[in-house]
XYZ file of C-alpha atoms in Angstrom:
187
model
C 94.155 74.426 109.964
C 95.642 73.699 113.378
C 97.650 76.478 114.957
C 100.307 76.129 117.654
C 100.043 78.744 120.384
C 102.503 79.521 123.150
C 101.400 79.619 126.777
C 103.284 80.901 129.802
C 102.836 80.077 133.481
C 103.987 83.045 135.539
C 104.254 84.425 139.040
C 102.964 87.924 139.798
C 104.001 90.204 142.650
C 102.523 92.273 145.437
C 101.043 95.662 144.492
C 103.963 97.792 145.740
C 106.607 95.705 143.952
C 104.549 95.575 140.769
C 104.239 99.359 140.758
C 107.997 99.834 141.291
C 108.816 97.482 138.413
C 106.207 99.133 136.138
C 107.676 102.547 136.905
C 111.151 101.296 136.010
C 109.822 99.718 132.798
C 108.097 102.981 131.842
C 111.218 105.032 132.558
C 113.261 102.689 130.360
C 110.655 102.895 127.588
C 110.839 106.683 127.627
C 114.616 106.762 127.719
C 115.233 104.120 125.038
C 112.199 104.943 122.858
C 111.413 101.205 122.944
C 107.952 100.873 124.448
C 107.227 97.216 123.611
C 106.531 96.204 127.230
C 104.340 99.239 127.945
C 102.515 99.221 124.591
C 101.671 95.517 124.963
C 100.592 95.891 128.611
C 102.945 93.144 129.768
C 102.712 93.090 133.568
C 105.808 92.511 135.708
C 106.124 88.741 136.066
C 108.473 85.810 136.563
C 107.917 83.026 134.029
C 108.105 79.480 135.391
C 107.576 77.781 132.029
C 106.389 78.166 128.447
C 104.695 75.543 126.287
C 103.291 75.069 122.788
C 99.805 73.664 122.319
C 97.369 73.521 119.451
C 94.557 76.035 119.671
C 92.092 73.172 120.212
C 94.043 72.115 123.343
C 93.572 75.351 125.286
C 91.051 73.608 127.555
C 93.649 70.974 128.459
C 96.240 73.695 129.104
C 93.809 75.426 131.479
C 92.974 72.129 133.192
C 96.652 71.320 133.814
C 97.294 74.867 135.009
C 94.421 74.613 137.482
C 95.811 71.294 138.748
C 99.261 72.816 139.126
C 98.104 76.038 140.762
C 95.655 74.326 143.063
C 97.940 71.543 144.206
C 101.641 71.855 143.724
C 101.890 75.634 143.937
C 99.830 75.580 147.149
C 102.198 72.952 148.602
C 105.149 75.255 147.975
C 103.227 78.118 149.534
C 102.535 76.036 152.665
C 106.043 77.080 153.758
C 104.864 80.696 153.940
C 105.014 83.617 151.545
C 107.125 83.111 148.443
C 109.608 85.964 148.522
C 112.041 86.629 145.711
C 115.369 88.353 146.286
C 117.104 90.092 143.380
C 120.826 90.221 142.690
C 120.765 93.108 140.218
C 120.227 93.836 136.552
C 121.480 91.714 133.659
C 120.833 91.233 129.961
C 120.325 88.622 127.272
C 122.415 89.216 124.149
C 122.203 92.998 124.578
C 118.540 92.818 123.494
C 116.732 92.266 126.814
C 117.265 94.076 130.120
C 115.980 92.335 133.222
C 116.067 92.092 136.990
C 117.750 88.842 138.033
C 116.070 86.886 140.839
C 118.147 84.643 143.036
C 117.174 81.088 142.186
C 116.153 79.227 145.335
C 114.855 75.768 146.214
C 111.192 76.800 146.210
C 111.341 78.506 142.812
C 113.298 75.590 141.357
C 110.748 73.113 142.725
C 107.883 75.083 141.125
C 109.721 75.139 137.794
C 110.587 71.428 137.779
C 107.148 70.251 138.971
C 105.417 72.403 136.363
C 107.526 70.830 133.633
C 106.910 67.290 134.888
C 103.188 67.923 134.556
C 103.117 69.865 131.266
C 105.811 68.056 129.262
C 103.769 64.866 129.475
C 101.228 66.631 127.210
C 102.908 69.565 125.428
C 106.181 70.630 123.866
C 108.326 73.309 125.479
C 108.121 76.686 123.744
C 110.851 77.734 121.326
C 112.973 79.284 124.038
C 114.142 76.272 126.034
C 115.649 78.517 128.721
C 112.657 77.713 130.932
C 113.388 73.969 131.149
C 114.598 72.998 134.643
C 118.159 72.208 133.527
C 118.455 75.543 131.668
C 116.125 77.799 133.638
C 117.389 81.341 134.016
C 114.710 83.239 135.963
C 114.312 86.898 135.042
C 111.878 89.797 135.137
C 112.051 91.632 131.820
C 112.188 95.417 131.916
C 112.836 96.046 128.206
C 112.904 93.680 125.217
C 113.708 93.772 121.502
C 116.338 96.466 122.033
C 118.768 97.572 119.366
C 122.355 98.303 120.365
C 121.829 102.012 121.050
C 118.692 101.367 123.102
C 120.482 98.688 125.080
C 123.415 100.993 125.884
C 121.121 103.823 127.036
C 119.058 101.423 129.134
C 122.026 99.718 130.761
C 123.694 103.054 131.557
C 120.459 104.210 133.190
C 120.073 101.017 135.233
C 123.664 101.240 136.498
C 122.784 104.525 138.210
C 119.263 103.614 139.354
C 118.217 101.863 142.521
C 116.424 98.701 141.458
C 113.994 96.751 143.623
C 115.795 94.289 145.931
C 112.964 91.865 146.762
C 109.269 91.184 146.298
C 106.538 88.817 147.376
C 104.749 86.549 144.890
C 100.986 86.783 145.406
C 99.497 85.225 142.285
C 100.201 82.578 139.668
C 98.802 82.946 136.181
C 98.366 81.350 132.804
C 98.772 83.593 129.768
C 98.690 83.150 126.017
C 101.670 84.753 124.331
C 101.832 86.961 121.208
C 99.873 88.988 122.006
C 100.108 88.646 125.763
C 96.667 87.667 127.079
C 96.048 86.638 130.680
C 93.708 83.644 130.807
C 93.560 82.424 134.407
C 94.950 83.814 137.683
C 95.046 82.114 141.079
C 95.911 83.862 144.339
C 98.715 82.283 146.342
């Protein structure tokens, strides 16, 4: 029986920024008693796109990722380091707390080029918020929150200094549910 899997193409950050975001994620997990991100070892990341593919097509997914990372992503990086500025903390439907990156031309170009390449072969994942016309970049700190957990987490984040910027140093391909990193390429 064929099985559809979800794949994510993500940006990862410099060591210092990653550690700051992990610390914040851990503090939220302890405060809210929702440790999904920590328990599943989900690293701090910015998702550029998510796609469905049959399990037999994983080789094609990896091939397209390698093409994207080796060509297009490198072209974007030719302009220098890819820095991300953050505008604060937001939420999705009171169930997800995240740091909100400022969308810029370079990030938008990565997102749209990725989709041009992948949508010729695969369907977008269930959450269509990664498609270029709907893309809402975010770095999740806590997910699958109930109302009480959300309130505690948001109150905490309102009084906590959150990272203001970071540098993207790696692009990766991961299989989702459970989160499994497959390929990483340094930028």
